[in-house]
mmCIF file of C-alpha atoms and ligand atoms in Angstrom:
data_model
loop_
_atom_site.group_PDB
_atom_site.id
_atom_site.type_symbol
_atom_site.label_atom_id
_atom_site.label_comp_id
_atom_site.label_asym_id
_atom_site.label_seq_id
_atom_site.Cartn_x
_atom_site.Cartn_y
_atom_site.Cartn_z
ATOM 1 C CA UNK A 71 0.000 0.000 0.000
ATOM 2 C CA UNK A 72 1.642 3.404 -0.844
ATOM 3 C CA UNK A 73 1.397 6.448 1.828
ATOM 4 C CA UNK A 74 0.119 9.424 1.148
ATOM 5 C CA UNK A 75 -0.800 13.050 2.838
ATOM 6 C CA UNK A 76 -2.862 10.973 5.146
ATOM 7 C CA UNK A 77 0.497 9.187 7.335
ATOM 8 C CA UNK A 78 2.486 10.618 9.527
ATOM 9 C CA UNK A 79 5.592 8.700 8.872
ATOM 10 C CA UNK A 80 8.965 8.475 11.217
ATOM 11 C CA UNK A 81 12.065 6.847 9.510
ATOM 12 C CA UNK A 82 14.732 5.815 11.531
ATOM 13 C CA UNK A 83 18.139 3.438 10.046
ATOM 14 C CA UNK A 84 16.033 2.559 6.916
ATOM 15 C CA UNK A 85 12.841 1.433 8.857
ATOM 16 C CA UNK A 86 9.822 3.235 8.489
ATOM 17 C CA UNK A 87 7.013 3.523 11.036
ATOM 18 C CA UNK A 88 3.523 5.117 10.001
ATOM 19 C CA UNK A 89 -0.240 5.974 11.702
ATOM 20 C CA UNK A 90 -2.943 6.687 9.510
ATOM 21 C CA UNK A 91 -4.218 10.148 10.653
ATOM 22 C CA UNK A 92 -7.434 11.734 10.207
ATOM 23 C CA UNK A 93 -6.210 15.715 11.255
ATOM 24 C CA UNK A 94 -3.443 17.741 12.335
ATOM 25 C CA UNK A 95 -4.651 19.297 15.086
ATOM 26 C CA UNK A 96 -1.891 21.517 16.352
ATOM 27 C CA UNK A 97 2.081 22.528 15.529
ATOM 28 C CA UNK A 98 3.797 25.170 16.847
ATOM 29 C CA UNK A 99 7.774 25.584 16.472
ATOM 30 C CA UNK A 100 8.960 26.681 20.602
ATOM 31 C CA UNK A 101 12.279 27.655 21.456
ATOM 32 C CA UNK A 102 13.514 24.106 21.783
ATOM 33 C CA UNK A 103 11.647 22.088 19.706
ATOM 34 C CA UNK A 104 8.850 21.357 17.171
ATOM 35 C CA UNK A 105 5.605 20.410 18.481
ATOM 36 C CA UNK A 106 2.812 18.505 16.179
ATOM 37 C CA UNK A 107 -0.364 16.858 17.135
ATOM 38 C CA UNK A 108 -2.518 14.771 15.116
ATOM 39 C CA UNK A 109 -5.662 12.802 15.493
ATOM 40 C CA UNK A 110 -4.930 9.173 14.183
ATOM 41 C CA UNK A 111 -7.306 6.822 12.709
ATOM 42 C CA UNK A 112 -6.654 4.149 15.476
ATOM 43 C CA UNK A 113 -4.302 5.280 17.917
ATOM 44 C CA UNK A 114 -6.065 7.891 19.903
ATOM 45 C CA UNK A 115 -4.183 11.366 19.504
ATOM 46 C CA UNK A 116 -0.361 11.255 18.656
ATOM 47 C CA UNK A 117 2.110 13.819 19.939
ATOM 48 C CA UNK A 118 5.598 14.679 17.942
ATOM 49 C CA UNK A 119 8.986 16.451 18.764
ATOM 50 C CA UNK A 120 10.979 17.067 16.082
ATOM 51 C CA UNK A 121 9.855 14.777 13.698
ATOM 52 C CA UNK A 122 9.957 12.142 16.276
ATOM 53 C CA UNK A 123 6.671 9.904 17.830
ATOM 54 C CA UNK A 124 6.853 11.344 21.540
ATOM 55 C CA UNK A 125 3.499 8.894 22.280
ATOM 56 C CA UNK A 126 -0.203 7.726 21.140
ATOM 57 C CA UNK A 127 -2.953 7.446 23.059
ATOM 58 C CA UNK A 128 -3.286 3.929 22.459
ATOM 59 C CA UNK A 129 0.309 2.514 23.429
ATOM 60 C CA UNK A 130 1.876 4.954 25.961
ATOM 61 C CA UNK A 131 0.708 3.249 29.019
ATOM 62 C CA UNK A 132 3.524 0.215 28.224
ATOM 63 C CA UNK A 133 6.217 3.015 28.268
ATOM 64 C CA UNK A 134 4.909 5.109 31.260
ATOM 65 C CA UNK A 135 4.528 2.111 33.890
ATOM 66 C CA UNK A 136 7.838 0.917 32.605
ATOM 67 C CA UNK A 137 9.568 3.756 33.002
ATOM 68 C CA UNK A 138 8.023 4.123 36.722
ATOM 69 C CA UNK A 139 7.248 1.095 38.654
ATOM 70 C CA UNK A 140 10.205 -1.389 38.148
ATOM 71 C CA UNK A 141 12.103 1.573 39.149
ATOM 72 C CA UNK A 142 10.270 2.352 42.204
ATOM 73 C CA UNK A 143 9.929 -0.908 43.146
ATOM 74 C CA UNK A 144 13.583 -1.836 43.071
ATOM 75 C CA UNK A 145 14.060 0.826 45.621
ATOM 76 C CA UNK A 146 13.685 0.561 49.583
ATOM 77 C CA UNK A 147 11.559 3.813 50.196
ATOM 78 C CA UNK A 148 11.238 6.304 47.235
ATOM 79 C CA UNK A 149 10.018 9.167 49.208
ATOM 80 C CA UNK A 150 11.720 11.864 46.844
ATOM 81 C CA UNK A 151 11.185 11.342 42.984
ATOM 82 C CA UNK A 152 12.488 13.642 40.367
ATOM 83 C CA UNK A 153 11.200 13.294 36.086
ATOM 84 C CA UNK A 154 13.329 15.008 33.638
ATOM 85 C CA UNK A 155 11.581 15.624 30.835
ATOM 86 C CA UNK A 156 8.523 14.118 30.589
ATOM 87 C CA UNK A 157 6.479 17.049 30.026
ATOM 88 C CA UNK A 158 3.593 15.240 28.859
ATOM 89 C CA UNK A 159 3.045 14.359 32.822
ATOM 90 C CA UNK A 160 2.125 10.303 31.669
ATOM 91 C CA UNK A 161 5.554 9.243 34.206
ATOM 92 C CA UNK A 162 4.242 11.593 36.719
ATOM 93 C CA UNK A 163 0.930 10.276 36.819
ATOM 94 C CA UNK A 164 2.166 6.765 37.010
ATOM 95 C CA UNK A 165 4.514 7.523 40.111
ATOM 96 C CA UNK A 166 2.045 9.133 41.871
ATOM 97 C CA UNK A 167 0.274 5.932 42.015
ATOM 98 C CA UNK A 168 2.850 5.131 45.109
ATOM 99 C CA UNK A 169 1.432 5.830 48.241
ATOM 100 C CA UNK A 170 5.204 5.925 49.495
ATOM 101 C CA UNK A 171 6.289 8.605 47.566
ATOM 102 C CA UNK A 172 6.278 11.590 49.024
ATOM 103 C CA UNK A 173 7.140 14.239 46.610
ATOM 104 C CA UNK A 174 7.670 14.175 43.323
ATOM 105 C CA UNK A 175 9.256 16.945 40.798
ATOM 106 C CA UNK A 176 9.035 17.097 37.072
ATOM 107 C CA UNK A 177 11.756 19.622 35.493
ATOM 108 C CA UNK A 178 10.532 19.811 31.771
ATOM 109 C CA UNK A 179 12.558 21.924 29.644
ATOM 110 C CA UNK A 180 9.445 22.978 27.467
ATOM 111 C CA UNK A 181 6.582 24.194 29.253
ATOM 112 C CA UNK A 182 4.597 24.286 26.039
ATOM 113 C CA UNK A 183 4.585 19.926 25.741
ATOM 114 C CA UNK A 184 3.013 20.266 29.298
ATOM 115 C CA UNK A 185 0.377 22.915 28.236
ATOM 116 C CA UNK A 186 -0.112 20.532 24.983
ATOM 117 C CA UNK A 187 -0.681 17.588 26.558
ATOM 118 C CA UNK A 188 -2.894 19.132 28.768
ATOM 119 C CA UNK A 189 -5.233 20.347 26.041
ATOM 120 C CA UNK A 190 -5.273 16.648 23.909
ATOM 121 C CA UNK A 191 -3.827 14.108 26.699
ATOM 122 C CA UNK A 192 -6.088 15.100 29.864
ATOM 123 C CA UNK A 193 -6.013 12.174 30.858
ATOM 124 C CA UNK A 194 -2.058 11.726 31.465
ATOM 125 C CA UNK A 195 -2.439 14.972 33.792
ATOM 126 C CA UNK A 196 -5.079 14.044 35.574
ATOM 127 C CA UNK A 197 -2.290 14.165 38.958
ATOM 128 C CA UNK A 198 -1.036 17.030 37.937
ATOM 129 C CA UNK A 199 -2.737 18.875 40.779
ATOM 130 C CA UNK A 200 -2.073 15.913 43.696
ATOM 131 C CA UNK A 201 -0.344 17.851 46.486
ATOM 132 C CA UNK A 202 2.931 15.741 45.889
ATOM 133 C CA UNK A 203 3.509 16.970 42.549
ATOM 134 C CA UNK A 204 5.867 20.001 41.394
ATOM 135 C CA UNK A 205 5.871 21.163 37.935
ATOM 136 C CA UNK A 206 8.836 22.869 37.162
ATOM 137 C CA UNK A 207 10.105 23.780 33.689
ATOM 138 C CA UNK A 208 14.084 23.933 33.219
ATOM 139 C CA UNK A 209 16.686 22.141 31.976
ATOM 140 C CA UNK A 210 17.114 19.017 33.903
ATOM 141 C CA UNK A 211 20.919 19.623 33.721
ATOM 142 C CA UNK A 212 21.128 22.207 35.087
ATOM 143 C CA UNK A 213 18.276 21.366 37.704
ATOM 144 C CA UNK A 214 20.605 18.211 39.151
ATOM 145 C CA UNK A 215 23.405 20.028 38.674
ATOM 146 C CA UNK A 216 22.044 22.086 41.751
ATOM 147 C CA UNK A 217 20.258 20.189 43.476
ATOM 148 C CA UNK A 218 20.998 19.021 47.049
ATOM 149 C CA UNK A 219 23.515 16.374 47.206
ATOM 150 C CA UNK A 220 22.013 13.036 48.619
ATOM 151 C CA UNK A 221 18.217 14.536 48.346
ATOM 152 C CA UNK A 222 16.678 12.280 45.511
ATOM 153 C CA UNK A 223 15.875 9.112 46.103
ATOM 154 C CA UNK A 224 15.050 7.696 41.801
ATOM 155 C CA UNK A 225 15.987 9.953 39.629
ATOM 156 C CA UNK A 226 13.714 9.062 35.890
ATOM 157 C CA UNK A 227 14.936 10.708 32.644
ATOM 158 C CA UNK A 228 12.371 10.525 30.641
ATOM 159 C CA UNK A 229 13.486 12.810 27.551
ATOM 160 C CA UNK A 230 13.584 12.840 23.965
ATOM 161 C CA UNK A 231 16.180 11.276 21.923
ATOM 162 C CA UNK A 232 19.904 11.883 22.943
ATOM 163 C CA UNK A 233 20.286 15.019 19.874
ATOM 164 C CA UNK A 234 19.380 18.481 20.592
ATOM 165 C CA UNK A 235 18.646 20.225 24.519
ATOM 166 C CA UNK A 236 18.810 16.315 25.361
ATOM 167 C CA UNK A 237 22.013 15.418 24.074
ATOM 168 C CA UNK A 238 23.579 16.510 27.557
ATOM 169 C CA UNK A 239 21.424 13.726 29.994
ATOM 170 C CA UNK A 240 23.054 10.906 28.380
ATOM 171 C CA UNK A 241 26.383 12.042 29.237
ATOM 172 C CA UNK A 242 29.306 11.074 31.966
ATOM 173 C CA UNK A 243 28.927 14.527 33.381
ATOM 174 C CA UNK A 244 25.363 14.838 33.860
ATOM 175 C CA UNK A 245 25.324 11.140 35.593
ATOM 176 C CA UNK A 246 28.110 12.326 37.901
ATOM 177 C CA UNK A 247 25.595 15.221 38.816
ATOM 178 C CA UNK A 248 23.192 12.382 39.381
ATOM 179 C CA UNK A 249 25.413 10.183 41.639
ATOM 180 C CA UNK A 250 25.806 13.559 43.818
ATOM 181 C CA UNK A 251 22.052 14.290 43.711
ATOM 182 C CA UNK A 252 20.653 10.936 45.060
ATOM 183 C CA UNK A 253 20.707 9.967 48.415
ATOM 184 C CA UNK A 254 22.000 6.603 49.495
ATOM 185 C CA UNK A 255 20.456 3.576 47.291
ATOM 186 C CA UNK A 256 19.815 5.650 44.808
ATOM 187 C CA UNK A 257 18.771 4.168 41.806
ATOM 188 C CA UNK A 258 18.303 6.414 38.199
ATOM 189 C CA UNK A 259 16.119 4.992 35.032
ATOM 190 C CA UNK A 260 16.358 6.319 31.804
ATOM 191 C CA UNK A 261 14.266 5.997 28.339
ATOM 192 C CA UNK A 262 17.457 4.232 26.281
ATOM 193 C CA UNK A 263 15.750 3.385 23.032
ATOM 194 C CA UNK A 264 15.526 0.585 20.567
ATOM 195 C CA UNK A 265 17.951 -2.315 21.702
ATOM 196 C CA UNK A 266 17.502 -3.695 17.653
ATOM 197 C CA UNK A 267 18.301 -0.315 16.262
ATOM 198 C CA UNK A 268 20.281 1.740 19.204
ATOM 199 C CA UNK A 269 22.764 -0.392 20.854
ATOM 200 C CA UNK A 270 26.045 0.215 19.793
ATOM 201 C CA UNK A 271 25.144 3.791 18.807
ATOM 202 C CA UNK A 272 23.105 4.976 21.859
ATOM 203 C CA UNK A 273 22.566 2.202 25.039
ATOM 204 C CA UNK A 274 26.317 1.160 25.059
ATOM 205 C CA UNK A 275 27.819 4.510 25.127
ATOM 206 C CA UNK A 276 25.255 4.826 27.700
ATOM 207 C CA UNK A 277 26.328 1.967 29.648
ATOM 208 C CA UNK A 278 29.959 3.052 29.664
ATOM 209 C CA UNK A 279 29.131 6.729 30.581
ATOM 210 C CA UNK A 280 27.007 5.557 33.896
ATOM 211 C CA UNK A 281 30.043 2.991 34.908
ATOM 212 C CA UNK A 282 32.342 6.056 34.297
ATOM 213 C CA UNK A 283 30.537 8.414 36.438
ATOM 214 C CA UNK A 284 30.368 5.707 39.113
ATOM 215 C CA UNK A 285 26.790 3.871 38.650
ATOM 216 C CA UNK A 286 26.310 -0.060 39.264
ATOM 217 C CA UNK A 287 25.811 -2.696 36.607
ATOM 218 C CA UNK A 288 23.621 -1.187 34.265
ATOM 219 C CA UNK A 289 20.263 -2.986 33.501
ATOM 220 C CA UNK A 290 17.833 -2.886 30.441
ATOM 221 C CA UNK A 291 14.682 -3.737 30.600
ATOM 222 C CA UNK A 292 12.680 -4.747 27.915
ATOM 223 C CA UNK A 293 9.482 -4.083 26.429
ATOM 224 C CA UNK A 294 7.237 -3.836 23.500
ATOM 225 C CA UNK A 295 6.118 -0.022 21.899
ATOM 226 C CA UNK A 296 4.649 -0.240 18.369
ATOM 227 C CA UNK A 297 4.749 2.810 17.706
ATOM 228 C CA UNK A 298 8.704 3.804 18.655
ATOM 229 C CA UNK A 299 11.430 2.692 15.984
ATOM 230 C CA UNK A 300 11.505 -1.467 15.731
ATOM 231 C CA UNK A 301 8.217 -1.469 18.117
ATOM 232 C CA UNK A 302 11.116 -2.968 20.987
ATOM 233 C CA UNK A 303 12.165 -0.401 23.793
ATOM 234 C CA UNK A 304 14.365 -0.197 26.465
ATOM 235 C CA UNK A 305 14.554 1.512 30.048
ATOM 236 C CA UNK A 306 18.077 1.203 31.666
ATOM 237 C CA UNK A 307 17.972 1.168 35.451
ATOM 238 C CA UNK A 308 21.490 2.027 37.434
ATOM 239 C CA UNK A 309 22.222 1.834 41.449
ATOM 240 C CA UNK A 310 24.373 4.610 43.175
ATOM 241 C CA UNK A 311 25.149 1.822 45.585
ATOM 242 C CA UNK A 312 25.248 -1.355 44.191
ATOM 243 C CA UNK A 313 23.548 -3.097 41.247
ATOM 244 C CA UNK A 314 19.663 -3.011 40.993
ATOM 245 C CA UNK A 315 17.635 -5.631 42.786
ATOM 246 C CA UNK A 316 14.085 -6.075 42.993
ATOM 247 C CA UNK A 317 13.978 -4.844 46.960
ATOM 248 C CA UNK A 318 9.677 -4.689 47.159
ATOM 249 C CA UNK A 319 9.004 -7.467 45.267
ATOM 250 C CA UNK A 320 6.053 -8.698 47.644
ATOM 251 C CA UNK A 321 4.881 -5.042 47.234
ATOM 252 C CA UNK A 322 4.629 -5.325 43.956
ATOM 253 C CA UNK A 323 3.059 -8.687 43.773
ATOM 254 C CA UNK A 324 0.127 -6.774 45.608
ATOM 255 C CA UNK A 325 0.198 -3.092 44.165
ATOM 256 C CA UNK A 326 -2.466 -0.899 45.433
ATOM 257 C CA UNK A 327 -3.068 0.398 41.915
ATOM 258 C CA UNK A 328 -4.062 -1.042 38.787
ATOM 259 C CA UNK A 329 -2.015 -1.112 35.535
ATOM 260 C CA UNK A 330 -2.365 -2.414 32.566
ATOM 261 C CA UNK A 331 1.206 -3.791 31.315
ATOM 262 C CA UNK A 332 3.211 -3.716 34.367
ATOM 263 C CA UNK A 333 3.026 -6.414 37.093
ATOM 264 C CA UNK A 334 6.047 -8.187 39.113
ATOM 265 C CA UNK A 335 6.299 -11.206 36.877
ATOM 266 C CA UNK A 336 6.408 -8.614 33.951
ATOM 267 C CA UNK A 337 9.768 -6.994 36.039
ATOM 268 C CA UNK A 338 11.206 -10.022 36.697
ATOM 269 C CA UNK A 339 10.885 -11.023 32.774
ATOM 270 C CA UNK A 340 11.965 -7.364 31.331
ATOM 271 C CA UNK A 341 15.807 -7.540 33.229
ATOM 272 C CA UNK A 342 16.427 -10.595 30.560
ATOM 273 C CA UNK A 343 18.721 -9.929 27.829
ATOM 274 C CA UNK A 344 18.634 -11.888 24.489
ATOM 275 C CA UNK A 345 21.878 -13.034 23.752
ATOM 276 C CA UNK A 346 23.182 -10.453 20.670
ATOM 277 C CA UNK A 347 22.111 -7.675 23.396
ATOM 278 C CA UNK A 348 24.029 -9.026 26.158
ATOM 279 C CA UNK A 349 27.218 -9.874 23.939
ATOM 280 C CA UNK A 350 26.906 -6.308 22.809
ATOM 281 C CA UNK A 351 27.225 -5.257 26.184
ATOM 282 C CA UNK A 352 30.239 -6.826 27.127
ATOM 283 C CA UNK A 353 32.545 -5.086 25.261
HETATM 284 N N1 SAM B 266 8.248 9.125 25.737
HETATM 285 C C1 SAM B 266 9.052 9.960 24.952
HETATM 286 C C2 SAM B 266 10.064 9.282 24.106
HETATM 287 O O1 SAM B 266 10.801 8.399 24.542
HETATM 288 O O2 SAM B 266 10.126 9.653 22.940
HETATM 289 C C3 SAM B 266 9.613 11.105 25.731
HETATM 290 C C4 SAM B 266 8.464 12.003 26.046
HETATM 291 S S1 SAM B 266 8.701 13.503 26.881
HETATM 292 C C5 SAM B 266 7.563 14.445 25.888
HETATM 293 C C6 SAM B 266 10.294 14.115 26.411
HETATM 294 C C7 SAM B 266 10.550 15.506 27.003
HETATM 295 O O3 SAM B 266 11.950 15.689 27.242
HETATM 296 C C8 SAM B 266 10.119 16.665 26.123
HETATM 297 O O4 SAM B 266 8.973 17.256 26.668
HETATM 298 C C9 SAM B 266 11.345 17.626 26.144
HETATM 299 O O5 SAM B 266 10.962 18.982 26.289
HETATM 300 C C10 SAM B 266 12.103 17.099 27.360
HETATM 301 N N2 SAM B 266 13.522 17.456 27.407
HETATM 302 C C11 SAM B 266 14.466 17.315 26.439
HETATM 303 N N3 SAM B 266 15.655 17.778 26.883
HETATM 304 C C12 SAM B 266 15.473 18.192 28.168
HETATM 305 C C13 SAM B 266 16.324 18.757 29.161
HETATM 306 N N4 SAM B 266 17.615 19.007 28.920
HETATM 307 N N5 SAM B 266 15.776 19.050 30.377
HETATM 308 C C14 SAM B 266 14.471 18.830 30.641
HETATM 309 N N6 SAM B 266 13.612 18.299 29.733
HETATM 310 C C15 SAM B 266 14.115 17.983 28.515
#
């Protein structure tokens, strides 16, 4: 079938990835990036940054819980939480599903995907007004950079791709910053891309720069997201203190929230590498 005006197409390392959309319902060029929304045929509303599928409607709960509860699970008490990036508030809403945390900050260096997603994702900001939460919008660099040393207890970067005012939270530097931010058993997560497209060029570079600055055993875990490059994704979780370990597990096995991808057997499965990945990794 050919495409026409009617796809929104991504193409990434010769692989193309499209959604059939009914209307463009909003772009606006901001200081940092370009924002487009559409209505799709069959994936709810779709957000884009730069050319880039930020998330649908239909698919980002897989990458949200991923992104939040393996991480907050894996960590003794995770009173103080703190999203870079993120701006569309999905992570947020998703952490504040723990009745244990206690506070947590989004720094989102583009107020403007917050007011967006606000307008044609309500329903990924419906916490955005729980007493815990702090909105902030800055660059997350610079933001952990000053922040007080040993304060954070899971630090989740949940940006775009590692080009543009992202390039920076994928580097040695910024994970030293990180290191110095969280408090003891600290444990960081990051959005590291497409294991079957990304892994020598983006997750192990990314490895090596969190064992440089100081981090424990890196871990990917796994999951499925149609509509990223490949449909495969990855979230790499690092310890301050040690390597990663799945400290709540009972806690998990009886959440006080529902979800719809995430449970413990689904974070005891996602840690699993397939063999090319884990070769990769080695060195
Ligand atoms: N789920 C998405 C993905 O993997 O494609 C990421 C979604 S979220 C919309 C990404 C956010 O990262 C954007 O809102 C962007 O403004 C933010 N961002 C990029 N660089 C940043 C930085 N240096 N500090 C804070 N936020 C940043």
């Amino acid at each position: 079938m050919s495409l026409d005006a009617h796809w929104f197409s991504e193409a990434d390392k010769g692989l193309a990835l499209s959604l059939r959309i009914r209307k463009k319902l909003h772009e606006e060029q901001t200081p940092f990036q370009k924002i487009e929304i559409y209505e799709t045929d069959s994936f709810g509303n779709l957000m884009v940054i730069d050319g880039c599928v930020m998330l649908t409607g239909r698919d980002n709960f897989i990458y949200h819980e991923m992104m939040s509860h393996p991480v907050l699970y894996a960590h003794a008490d995770p009173g103080n939480v703190l999203i870079i990036g993120g701006g569309d508030c999905g992570t947020l809403r998703e952490v504040l599903r723990h009745p244990e945390v206690r506070q947590a900050t989004q720094v989102d260096i583009d107020e403007r995907v917050t007011r967006l997603s606000e307008a044609y994702f309500p329903e990924l900001c419906e916490s955005n007004h729980d007493p815990r939460a702090r909105l902030l919008f800055d660059d997350g660099i610079k933001f952990v950079q000053e922040a007080k040393p040993g304060s954070i207890d899971v630090i989740i970067v949940d940006s775009t791709d590692p080009v543009g005012p992202a390039a920076g939270l994928f580097s040695t530097d910024f994970y030293r910053d990180c290191i110095k931010a969280l408090g003891a058993g600290g444990l960081l997560v990051q959005q590291s891309e497409s294991p079957l497209l990304h892994t020598e060029s983006i997750i192990r570079p990314m490895h090596d720069s969190l064992r440089a600055a100081g981090f424990h055993d890196p871990v990917a875990l796994h999951f499925p997201q149609c509509t990223y490059p490949s449909g495969w994704w990855t979230a790499t979780m690092a310890g301050k203190d040690g390597p990663v370990t799945f400290r709540r597990e009972k806690a998990a096995e009886q959440k006080p929230f529902e979800t719809r991808y995430y449970n413990a057997a689904i974070q005891r499965a996602a840690g699993a590498s397939p063999e090319f990945f884990r070769k990769a990794l080695l060195g």
